[in-house]
Short mmCIF file of C-alpha atoms in Angstrom, two decimals:
data_model
loop_
_atom_site.label_atom_id
_atom_site.label_comp_id
_atom_site.label_asym_id
_atom_site.label_seq_id
_atom_site.Cartn_x
_atom_site.Cartn_y
_atom_site.Cartn_z
CA UNK A 11 0.04 -0.18 -0.07
CA UNK A 12 1.61 3.50 -0.62
CA UNK A 13 0.68 6.00 1.81
CA UNK A 14 0.98 9.66 0.35
CA UNK A 15 0.80 13.16 2.12
CA UNK A 16 0.75 16.75 1.61
CA UNK A 17 1.33 20.20 3.49
CA UNK A 18 0.33 23.27 3.25
CA UNK A 19 4.00 24.47 3.27
CA UNK A 20 7.35 23.79 2.26
CA UNK A 21 9.13 21.08 4.26
CA UNK A 22 12.00 18.66 3.97
CA UNK A 23 12.53 14.87 4.92
CA UNK A 24 14.92 14.90 7.76
CA UNK A 25 14.73 12.03 10.00
CA UNK A 26 12.28 9.74 7.89
CA UNK A 27 12.22 7.18 5.18
CA UNK A 28 9.62 8.86 3.11
CA UNK A 29 9.81 9.65 -0.33
CA UNK A 30 9.93 13.50 -1.22
CA UNK A 31 7.98 13.98 -4.77
CA UNK A 32 8.39 17.62 -4.09
CA UNK A 33 8.49 20.12 -0.70
CA UNK A 34 5.07 19.60 0.27
CA UNK A 35 3.93 16.34 -1.47
CA UNK A 36 5.97 12.61 -0.08
CA UNK A 37 4.72 9.16 -0.54
CA UNK A 38 5.60 5.88 1.66
CA UNK A 39 5.38 2.36 0.27
CA UNK A 40 4.04 0.06 3.56
CA UNK A 41 4.64 -3.37 3.27
CA UNK A 42 1.15 -5.69 5.03
CA UNK A 43 3.00 -7.11 7.83
CA UNK A 44 3.94 -10.98 7.16
CA UNK A 45 1.09 -13.37 8.29
CA UNK A 46 -1.79 -10.66 7.53
CA UNK A 47 -2.90 -12.63 4.13
CA UNK A 48 -6.95 -11.74 5.50
CA UNK A 49 -9.50 -9.47 3.00
CA UNK A 50 -9.83 -6.34 4.90
CA UNK A 51 -9.60 -2.80 5.33
CA UNK A 52 -6.57 -1.37 7.53
CA UNK A 53 -6.18 1.65 9.06
CA UNK A 54 -3.56 4.11 9.13
CA UNK A 55 -2.46 6.98 11.12
CA UNK A 56 -0.03 9.48 9.62
CA UNK A 57 2.42 11.55 12.52
CA UNK A 58 4.63 14.39 11.69
CA UNK A 59 6.43 17.50 13.89
CA UNK A 60 8.81 20.17 12.50
CA UNK A 61 12.31 20.19 13.65
CA UNK A 62 11.49 21.41 17.07
CA UNK A 63 9.23 18.67 17.70
CA UNK A 64 6.22 21.01 16.99
CA UNK A 65 3.05 18.38 16.06
CA UNK A 66 1.98 19.01 12.54
CA UNK A 67 -1.25 21.64 12.42
CA UNK A 68 -3.49 20.78 11.20
CA UNK A 69 -2.85 17.04 12.00
CA UNK A 70 -3.28 14.65 8.98
CA UNK A 71 -6.02 13.70 7.66
CA UNK A 72 -6.99 9.38 8.67
CA UNK A 73 -7.30 7.48 5.62
CA UNK A 74 -8.80 3.91 6.42
CA UNK A 75 -10.02 2.75 2.56
CA UNK A 76 -6.98 0.74 2.40
CA UNK A 77 -8.37 -2.40 1.50
CA UNK A 78 -6.58 -5.95 1.10
CA UNK A 79 -7.96 -8.27 -1.59
CA UNK A 80 -5.73 -11.81 -1.60
CA UNK A 81 -9.15 -13.50 -2.45
CA UNK A 82 -9.23 -15.31 -5.86
CA UNK A 83 -12.61 -14.67 -7.95
CA UNK A 84 -15.17 -17.36 -8.27
CA UNK A 85 -15.91 -18.75 -11.52
CA UNK A 86 -19.47 -20.20 -12.04
CA UNK A 87 -22.19 -21.15 -14.47
CA UNK A 88 -20.09 -22.24 -17.09
CA UNK A 89 -21.63 -22.94 -20.23
CA UNK A 90 -21.57 -23.35 -23.87
CA UNK A 91 -23.91 -21.79 -26.19
CA UNK A 92 -24.82 -20.91 -30.13
CA UNK A 93 -22.62 -23.92 -31.13
CA UNK A 94 -21.69 -24.55 -35.25
CA UNK A 95 -19.55 -26.13 -37.01
CA UNK A 96 -17.05 -23.51 -37.04
CA UNK A 97 -17.62 -21.42 -33.85
CA UNK A 98 -19.20 -21.67 -30.65
CA UNK A 99 -19.90 -19.06 -27.94
CA UNK A 100 -18.75 -19.91 -23.92
CA UNK A 101 -20.15 -18.04 -21.18
CA UNK A 102 -19.37 -17.92 -17.22
CA UNK A 103 -19.85 -15.86 -14.49
CA UNK A 104 -17.60 -14.43 -11.57
CA UNK A 105 -18.65 -13.00 -7.81
CA UNK A 106 -16.34 -9.93 -8.60
CA UNK A 107 -15.43 -7.89 -11.73
CA UNK A 108 -12.78 -9.93 -13.59
CA UNK A 109 -10.90 -10.03 -16.85
CA UNK A 110 -9.61 -13.27 -18.18
CA UNK A 111 -8.79 -15.10 -21.11
CA UNK A 112 -10.26 -18.84 -23.00
CA UNK A 113 -7.53 -21.65 -23.36
CA UNK A 114 -8.87 -23.81 -25.83
CA UNK A 115 -7.54 -26.42 -28.66
CA UNK A 116 -7.86 -29.64 -30.32
CA UNK A 117 -5.56 -31.53 -27.57
CA UNK A 118 -5.95 -31.48 -23.63
CA UNK A 119 -2.74 -29.39 -24.05
CA UNK A 120 -4.63 -26.60 -25.62
CA UNK A 121 -2.40 -24.83 -27.82
CA UNK A 122 -4.34 -21.21 -28.39
CA UNK A 123 -6.22 -18.67 -26.00
CA UNK A 124 -7.87 -15.19 -26.64
CA UNK A 125 -7.79 -12.93 -24.29
CA UNK A 126 -8.85 -9.12 -23.66
CA UNK A 127 -12.15 -9.62 -21.84
CA UNK A 128 -13.67 -6.70 -20.28
CA UNK A 129 -13.59 -6.55 -16.60
CA UNK A 130 -17.55 -7.72 -15.39
CA UNK A 131 -19.19 -10.52 -13.67
CA UNK A 132 -20.98 -11.98 -16.80
CA UNK A 133 -18.72 -13.17 -19.52
CA UNK A 134 -19.73 -13.97 -23.05
CA UNK A 135 -17.08 -14.76 -25.80
CA UNK A 136 -17.12 -16.72 -29.47
CA UNK A 137 -14.62 -18.63 -30.50
CA UNK A 138 -14.47 -18.71 -34.01
CA UNK A 139 -12.61 -20.46 -37.20
CA UNK A 140 -13.37 -23.98 -35.63
CA UNK A 141 -12.89 -27.21 -37.84
CA UNK A 142 -16.40 -29.01 -38.18
CA UNK A 143 -17.18 -32.11 -35.87
CA UNK A 144 -14.21 -31.84 -33.77
CA UNK A 145 -13.59 -32.07 -30.45
CA UNK A 146 -12.08 -29.10 -28.55
CA UNK A 147 -10.68 -28.84 -24.50
CA UNK A 148 -10.74 -25.47 -23.19
CA UNK A 149 -10.63 -23.48 -19.81
CA UNK A 150 -11.47 -20.50 -18.65
CA UNK A 151 -9.22 -17.80 -16.43
CA UNK A 152 -10.33 -15.19 -14.29
CA UNK A 153 -8.16 -12.04 -12.71
CA UNK A 154 -9.78 -9.61 -10.35
CA UNK A 155 -8.43 -6.14 -10.48
CA UNK A 156 -5.75 -7.04 -7.59
CA UNK A 157 -4.92 -9.56 -9.63
CA UNK A 158 -6.17 -12.85 -8.25
CA UNK A 159 -6.91 -15.52 -10.19
CA UNK A 160 -9.07 -18.90 -10.34
CA UNK A 161 -9.36 -20.97 -13.53
CA UNK A 162 -12.61 -23.46 -14.12
CA UNK A 163 -12.13 -26.82 -14.64
CA UNK A 164 -10.90 -28.68 -17.93
CA UNK A 165 -14.05 -29.04 -20.43
CA UNK A 166 -14.78 -29.97 -23.59
CA UNK A 167 -16.98 -29.28 -26.90
CA UNK A 168 -17.68 -30.76 -30.12
CA UNK A 169 -18.67 -29.14 -33.17
CA UNK A 170 -21.41 -29.61 -35.08
CA UNK A 171 -20.98 -31.14 -38.89
CA UNK A 172 -20.66 -29.21 -41.68
CA UNK A 173 -23.58 -28.54 -44.33
CA UNK A 174 -22.30 -27.64 -47.34
CA UNK A 175 -24.45 -25.63 -49.98
CA UNK A 176 -23.94 -28.59 -52.26
CA UNK A 177 -25.38 -31.06 -49.88
CA UNK A 178 -28.07 -28.47 -49.38
CA UNK A 179 -29.14 -28.89 -52.91
CA UNK A 180 -29.24 -32.32 -52.92
CA UNK A 181 -25.93 -32.88 -55.22
CA UNK A 182 -22.80 -34.60 -54.48
CA UNK A 183 -19.23 -33.69 -54.98
CA UNK A 184 -15.84 -34.35 -53.47
CA UNK A 185 -13.93 -32.10 -51.45
CA UNK A 186 -12.11 -29.31 -53.31
CA UNK A 187 -8.64 -28.04 -52.07
CA UNK A 188 -7.58 -24.73 -50.64
CA UNK A 189 -6.01 -22.65 -53.01
CA UNK A 190 -2.26 -22.64 -53.43
CA UNK A 191 -0.87 -20.65 -50.36
CA UNK A 192 0.17 -17.22 -51.52
CA UNK A 193 4.14 -16.07 -49.47
CA UNK A 194 4.81 -12.96 -49.21
CA UNK A 195 8.22 -11.55 -47.68
CA UNK A 196 12.24 -10.83 -48.62
CA UNK A 197 13.96 -12.67 -51.27
CA UNK A 198 17.38 -11.96 -49.25
CA UNK A 199 19.12 -11.41 -46.23
CA UNK A 200 21.66 -11.84 -43.58
CA UNK A 201 22.53 -14.27 -41.16
CA UNK A 202 20.57 -14.09 -37.38
CA UNK A 203 18.15 -11.23 -38.54
CA UNK A 204 14.74 -11.99 -38.01
CA UNK A 205 12.07 -12.07 -40.96
CA UNK A 206 8.46 -11.68 -41.70
CA UNK A 207 6.32 -14.11 -43.73
CA UNK A 208 2.98 -14.02 -44.42
CA UNK A 209 1.04 -16.67 -46.46
CA UNK A 210 -2.61 -17.31 -47.38
CA UNK A 211 -5.19 -19.38 -48.77
CA UNK A 212 -8.84 -19.70 -50.17
CA UNK A 213 -10.73 -22.64 -49.51
CA UNK A 214 -13.72 -22.98 -51.80
CA UNK A 215 -15.75 -25.34 -49.21
CA UNK A 216 -15.08 -22.95 -46.62
CA UNK A 217 -13.20 -25.36 -44.39
CA UNK A 218 -11.07 -23.85 -41.57
CA UNK A 219 -6.98 -24.14 -42.94
CA UNK A 220 -3.95 -25.13 -41.19
CA UNK A 221 -0.36 -23.95 -42.34
CA UNK A 222 3.10 -25.35 -42.00
CA UNK A 223 6.12 -23.17 -42.30
CA UNK A 224 9.40 -25.52 -43.37
CA UNK A 225 12.05 -23.18 -43.07
CA UNK A 226 14.79 -25.89 -44.68
CA UNK A 227 16.83 -25.37 -41.53
CA UNK A 228 15.51 -27.88 -39.38
CA UNK A 229 12.71 -25.91 -37.81
CA UNK A 230 9.01 -26.40 -38.61
CA UNK A 231 6.49 -24.08 -37.60
CA UNK A 232 2.65 -24.52 -37.83
CA UNK A 233 -0.62 -22.47 -37.06
CA UNK A 234 -3.62 -23.26 -35.42
CA UNK A 235 -7.04 -23.59 -37.25
CA UNK A 236 -7.79 -20.72 -39.11
CA UNK A 237 -10.31 -19.53 -41.25
CA UNK A 238 -10.19 -19.37 -45.13
CA UNK A 239 -9.00 -16.45 -46.22
CA UNK A 240 -7.00 -15.10 -43.57
CA UNK A 241 -3.69 -14.44 -43.70
CA UNK A 242 -1.03 -16.01 -40.94
CA UNK A 243 2.04 -14.70 -40.32
CA UNK A 244 5.28 -16.03 -38.86
CA UNK A 245 8.86 -14.83 -38.39
CA UNK A 246 12.12 -16.68 -38.60
CA UNK A 247 15.86 -16.28 -38.87
CA UNK A 248 18.48 -18.12 -40.41
CA UNK A 249 22.06 -19.39 -38.40
CA UNK A 250 24.20 -20.25 -41.66
CA UNK A 251 24.85 -18.28 -45.34
CA UNK A 252 23.06 -20.27 -48.07
CA UNK A 253 19.97 -20.41 -50.36
CA UNK A 254 16.79 -21.61 -48.53
CA UNK A 255 13.41 -22.61 -50.12
CA UNK A 256 10.55 -21.79 -47.56
CA UNK A 257 7.68 -24.07 -48.63
CA UNK A 258 4.58 -23.35 -47.05
CA UNK A 259 1.72 -26.09 -46.80
CA UNK A 260 -1.97 -25.38 -46.25
CA UNK A 261 -3.87 -28.02 -45.23
CA UNK A 262 -8.06 -28.42 -44.86
CA UNK A 263 -9.62 -31.83 -43.38
CA UNK A 264 -8.78 -33.74 -46.52
CA UNK A 265 -6.14 -32.31 -48.36
CA UNK A 266 -2.96 -30.44 -48.47
CA UNK A 267 -1.50 -28.04 -50.86
CA UNK A 268 1.80 -26.22 -50.83
CA UNK A 269 3.72 -23.27 -52.23
CA UNK A 270 7.53 -22.71 -52.51
CA UNK A 271 9.91 -19.37 -52.07
CA UNK A 272 13.30 -18.74 -52.26
CA UNK A 273 15.30 -16.97 -49.68
CA UNK A 274 19.28 -15.90 -50.37
CA UNK A 275 20.81 -15.16 -46.65
CA UNK A 276 24.12 -13.87 -47.29
CA UNK A 277 24.41 -15.74 -50.86
CA UNK A 278 24.23 -14.85 -54.61
CA UNK A 279 23.01 -17.56 -57.33
CA UNK A 280 25.31 -17.95 -60.03
CA UNK A 281 23.27 -18.77 -62.79
CA UNK A 282 22.07 -22.03 -63.11
CA UNK A 283 25.07 -24.06 -61.78
CA UNK A 284 25.02 -22.85 -57.88
CA UNK A 285 25.46 -20.22 -55.59
CA UNK A 286 28.22 -18.45 -53.63
CA UNK A 287 28.13 -17.59 -49.99
CA UNK A 288 29.68 -14.90 -47.52
CA UNK A 289 30.17 -17.30 -44.42
CA UNK A 290 32.36 -14.84 -42.32
CA UNK A 291 29.98 -11.74 -43.17
CA UNK A 292 32.61 -9.77 -44.59
CA UNK A 293 31.56 -8.62 -47.66
CA UNK A 294 33.28 -10.99 -49.60
CA UNK A 295 31.91 -14.25 -50.96
CA UNK A 296 33.72 -17.08 -49.98
CA UNK A 297 32.22 -20.47 -51.04
CA UNK A 298 31.08 -21.60 -54.06
CA UNK A 299 28.11 -24.46 -53.93
CA UNK A 300 27.65 -26.54 -56.66
CA UNK A 301 23.70 -27.04 -56.67
CA UNK A 302 23.90 -30.16 -59.01
CA UNK A 303 26.65 -32.37 -56.85
CA UNK A 304 26.89 -30.83 -53.34
CA UNK A 305 30.57 -29.84 -53.85
CA UNK A 306 32.11 -26.27 -51.99
CA UNK A 307 34.79 -24.87 -53.42
CA UNK A 308 36.73 -21.85 -52.50
CA UNK A 309 36.66 -19.12 -54.54
CA UNK A 310 39.16 -16.19 -55.02
CA UNK A 311 38.86 -12.45 -56.48
CA UNK A 312 40.76 -11.37 -59.35
CA UNK A 313 40.29 -7.44 -60.60
CA UNK A 314 37.03 -7.62 -58.56
CA UNK A 315 35.73 -10.66 -60.49
CA UNK A 316 35.12 -14.23 -59.32
CA UNK A 317 36.94 -17.24 -60.29
CA UNK A 318 34.95 -20.31 -59.48
CA UNK A 319 36.01 -23.90 -59.56
CA UNK A 320 32.83 -25.92 -60.40
CA UNK A 321 33.84 -29.54 -59.76
CA UNK A 322 36.89 -29.53 -57.15
CA UNK A 323 39.56 -30.01 -59.88
CA UNK A 324 41.00 -27.56 -58.62
CA UNK A 325 40.91 -25.62 -62.03
CA UNK A 326 38.88 -22.14 -62.25
CA UNK A 327 35.83 -22.74 -64.51
CA UNK A 328 33.94 -19.62 -64.59
CA UNK A 329 34.71 -16.12 -64.24
CA UNK A 330 31.83 -14.24 -62.11
CA UNK A 331 31.27 -10.90 -62.02
CA UNK A 332 28.39 -10.20 -58.84
CA UNK A 333 27.57 -6.51 -59.73
CA UNK A 334 26.64 -6.78 -63.48
CA UNK A 335 25.51 -10.78 -62.74
CA UNK A 336 28.12 -12.02 -65.94
CA UNK A 337 29.44 -15.07 -66.18
CA UNK A 338 32.04 -16.45 -68.79
CA UNK A 339 33.72 -19.57 -69.02
CA UNK A 340 37.20 -20.16 -69.17
CA UNK A 341 38.73 -22.58 -71.73
CA UNK A 342 41.55 -24.99 -70.18
CA UNK A 343 43.69 -27.82 -71.46
CA UNK A 344 43.73 -30.72 -69.06
CA UNK A 345 46.66 -33.23 -69.09
CA UNK A 346 44.50 -36.05 -70.57
CA UNK A 347 44.24 -33.37 -73.77
CA UNK A 348 47.71 -32.70 -73.94
CA UNK A 349 48.78 -36.09 -73.86
CA UNK A 350 46.72 -36.87 -76.99
CA UNK A 351 48.08 -34.30 -78.70
CA UNK A 352 51.52 -35.00 -78.36
CA UNK A 353 51.85 -38.48 -80.57
CA UNK A 354 49.64 -36.53 -82.72
CA UNK A 355 52.47 -34.03 -83.38
CA UNK A 356 54.93 -36.60 -83.42
CA UNK A 357 53.24 -38.49 -86.74
CA UNK A 358 52.53 -35.37 -88.25
CA UNK A 359 56.14 -34.47 -88.13
CA UNK A 360 57.39 -37.62 -89.35
CA UNK A 361 54.99 -37.82 -92.26
CA UNK A 362 56.41 -34.53 -93.22
CA UNK A 363 59.95 -35.52 -93.01
CA UNK A 364 59.12 -39.03 -95.05
CA UNK A 365 57.32 -36.35 -97.70
CA UNK A 366 60.49 -33.78 -97.63
CA UNK A 367 62.92 -36.74 -98.21
CA UNK A 368 61.07 -38.28 -101.26
CA UNK A 369 61.01 -35.04 -102.77
CA UNK A 370 64.80 -34.63 -102.20
CA UNK A 371 65.38 -38.11 -103.81
CA UNK A 372 63.44 -37.48 -107.17
CA UNK A 373 65.06 -34.43 -107.21
CA UNK A 374 68.22 -36.11 -107.66
CA UNK A 375 67.54 -38.69 -109.98
CA UNK A 376 66.51 -36.10 -112.10
CA UNK A 377 69.19 -33.93 -111.76
CA UNK A 378 71.89 -36.83 -112.94
CA UNK A 379 69.86 -38.13 -115.87
CA UNK A 380 70.11 -34.64 -117.20
CA UNK A 381 73.74 -34.67 -117.08
#
């Protein structure tokens, strides 16, 4: 309990443990004595005197309005109303003004909750976006103005079977899958930074949907049941540089569809052969990743251009300019090609020498005949 006093004139705080707001206003935090845990009204009295022991005139006003409340509220009349295939109204009463929240979900561990219920004694709240013909577990928790709280016993309800328009007109069609989820989010980023991604899918049968986010780093997030067409947002960060393919699925009670979204984390694509990564975040791409073989090789920079060895044979195969995106092949001879060319050159040399020798012999014979 905080006690406050004020005076008509200026004063000071000599030999007192009160806290001064200004020269005419002070306050003191009083802790209820240990063991005094029952509810009730506590009377406090303040004595004050000046530096020469003159009592304060007029005497301080006695405030006896400090009420101690340690008793939790009582929850009663917990009922289920207006139950449909996708929504339900939960109602309950409390013996004093309370706020609180509802925990609910398709398992005994709940998984979802709704809060910001206003202070009142009569509570009514509607849960929507539920799946048809599904059993849900729930409980309510109420808080009074002093922060005391109480929770109801766990309970269950089962939503109704869904009656579709197809059934109402007497026709029979199979369930239609939801639309492929849209994915909105960045395509580039940096290690350890948090990024937000939004997805949305529409189910033509108006079934509730669940979403999963596979971040391709070993982490998979999932949502609870959501109404068709509602946006679902998740945040994620990656701990290593690389190319990541985010896969988002949207599922109704019988079918699942998916979409993909590529994010380059401290990485850049090199044509269709692979990509470069800046693993130490110094602004220089250190490794080349071959997308077909999975081979990783170190890069080298010459005059602002990256030299890339795509197959790990210790010879440069491409030049890549990160700024312009231009890539050029580097022609080089292998040792096997050189070994093949050597005997061919020798054979050609022998043929030429034999041909020249024959020419010399023929020329000499003609020369001697003329003589």
